[in-house]
PDB file of C-alpha atoms in Angstrom:
ATOM      1  CA  MET A1404     -15.100 -16.819   4.555  1.00 69.00           C
ATOM      2  CA  THR A1405     -14.937 -16.216   0.936  1.00 77.00           C
ATOM      3  CA  MET A1406     -11.668 -14.307  -1.208  1.00 73.00           C
ATOM      4  CA  ALA A1407     -14.099 -11.340  -1.097  1.00 80.00           C
ATOM      5  CA  LYS A1408     -14.261 -10.967   2.830  1.00 83.00           C
ATOM      6  CA  VAL A1409     -10.452 -12.195   3.178  1.00 78.00           C
ATOM      7  CA  GLN A1410      -9.508  -9.355   0.325  1.00 78.00           C
ATOM      8  CA  ASP A1411     -11.906  -6.492   2.279  1.00 84.00           C
ATOM      9  CA  ARG A1412     -10.387  -7.407   5.801  1.00 82.00           C
ATOM     10  CA  LEU A1413      -6.877  -6.751   4.589  1.00 78.00           C
ATOM     11  CA  GLN A1414      -7.469  -3.934   3.037  1.00 82.00           C
ATOM     12  CA  GLN A1415      -8.958  -2.743   6.442  1.00 84.00           C
ATOM     13  CA  VAL A1416      -6.075  -3.698   8.237  1.00 81.00           C
ATOM     14  CA  VAL A1417      -3.459  -2.126   5.754  1.00 80.00           C
ATOM     15  CA  ARG A1418      -5.658   0.972   5.291  1.00 79.00           C
ATOM     16  CA  GLY A1419      -3.598   2.569   8.139  1.00 78.00           C
ATOM     17  CA  ILE A1420       0.123   1.704   7.275  1.00 78.00           C
ATOM     18  CA  PRO A1421       1.692   4.403   5.029  1.00 79.00           C
ATOM     19  CA  GLY A1422       3.045   3.552   1.709  1.00 74.00           C
ATOM     20  CA  LEU A1423       1.553  -0.417   1.605  1.00 72.00           C
ATOM     21  CA  THR A1424      -0.654  -0.924  -1.510  1.00 72.00           C
ATOM     22  CA  PRO A1425      -1.786  -4.242  -1.194  1.00 75.00           C
ATOM     23  CA  LEU A1426      -2.473  -5.896  -4.933  1.00 72.00           C
ATOM     24  CA  PHE A1427      -5.244  -8.784  -5.353  1.00 71.00           C
ATOM     25  CA  VAL A1428      -4.979  -9.246  -8.952  1.00 68.00           C
ATOM     26  CA  PRO A1429      -5.579 -12.558 -11.355  1.00 70.00           C
ATOM     27  CA  PRO A1430      -2.802 -14.592 -12.235  1.00 71.00           C
ATOM     28  CA  ILE A1431      -1.465 -12.811 -15.388  1.00 77.00           C
ATOM     29  CA  ALA A1432      -2.455  -9.412 -14.155  1.00 75.00           C
ATOM     30  CA  ASN A1433      -0.104 -10.488 -11.207  1.00 72.00           C
ATOM     31  CA  ARG A1434       2.594 -12.134 -13.575  1.00 77.00           C
ATOM     32  CA  VAL A1435       2.593  -8.114 -15.075  1.00 81.00           C
ATOM     33  CA  SER A1436       2.719  -6.700 -12.043  1.00 75.00           C
ATOM     34  CA  MET A1437       5.700  -8.744 -10.817  1.00 77.00           C
ATOM     35  CA  GLN A1438       7.789  -7.717 -13.723  1.00 81.00           C
ATOM     36  CA  SER A1439       7.033  -3.900 -13.478  1.00 82.00           C
ATOM     37  CA  THR A1440       7.913  -4.040  -9.918  1.00 79.00           C
ATOM     38  CA  GLY A1441      10.639  -6.878  -9.708  1.00 78.00           C
ATOM     39  CA  ILE A1442       9.041  -8.928  -7.005  1.00 71.00           C
ATOM     40  CA  LYS A1443       8.904 -12.422  -8.086  1.00 68.00           C
ATOM     41  CA  SER A1444       6.656 -14.509  -5.762  1.00 62.00           C
ATOM     42  CA  PRO A1445       3.143 -13.812  -5.637  1.00 56.00           C
ATOM     43  CA  ILE A1446       3.690 -12.966  -2.264  1.00 61.00           C
ATOM     44  CA  GLY A1447       6.096  -9.997  -1.826  1.00 60.00           C
ATOM     45  CA  ILE A1448       7.286  -6.630   0.369  1.00 60.00           C
ATOM     46  CA  LYS A1449       9.373  -4.125  -0.600  1.00 62.00           C
ATOM     47  CA  VAL A1450      10.677  -1.774   1.610  1.00 58.00           C
ATOM     48  CA  LEU A1451      11.454   1.569   0.488  1.00 62.00           C
ATOM     49  CA  GLY A1452      13.378   4.828   2.356  1.00 63.00           C
ATOM     50  CA  PRO A1453      16.033   7.156   2.227  1.00 67.00           C
ATOM     51  CA  ASP A1454      18.903   4.919   4.059  1.00 62.00           C
ATOM     52  CA  PRO A1455      18.220   1.317   2.725  1.00 55.00           C
ATOM     53  CA  ALA A1456      20.698   0.126   5.010  1.00 56.00           C
ATOM     54  CA  CYS A1457      18.484   1.208   8.135  1.00 57.00           C
ATOM     55  CA  CYS A1458      15.193  -0.570   7.076  1.00 54.00           C
ATOM     56  CA  SER A1459      14.787  -3.876   8.467  1.00 54.00           C
ATOM     57  CA  VAL A1460      11.611  -5.875   8.205  1.00 48.00           C
ATOM     58  CA  SER A1461      10.647  -8.257  11.020  1.00 46.00           C
ATOM     59  CA  ARG A1462       7.024  -9.691  12.226  1.00 39.00           C
ATOM     60  CA  THR A1463       6.878  -6.666  14.148  1.00 38.00           C
ATOM     61  CA  ARG A1464       8.208  -3.877  12.823  1.00 44.00           C
ATOM     62  CA  SER A1465       9.988  -1.853  10.014  1.00 43.00           C
ATOM     63  CA  CYS A1466      11.340   1.143   8.847  1.00 43.00           C
ATOM     64  CA  ALA A1467       9.507   3.479   6.721  1.00 44.00           C
ATOM     65  CA  SER A1468      10.612   7.291   6.351  1.00 41.00           C
TER      66      SER A1468
END
């Protein structure tokens, strides 16, 4: 499987999840994105909502409003 096929498949999977924006970029652009978003790892999940206390992330669900 090629990287392009993996990216296409991931795009298909996450397209239906509101508020989720996958980012597939080269290392330098990734570093710029990490600096601008505050996420300090190559793979990150940022959960935002009206009440951060209600939001929890697990393998099966997340709170998104």
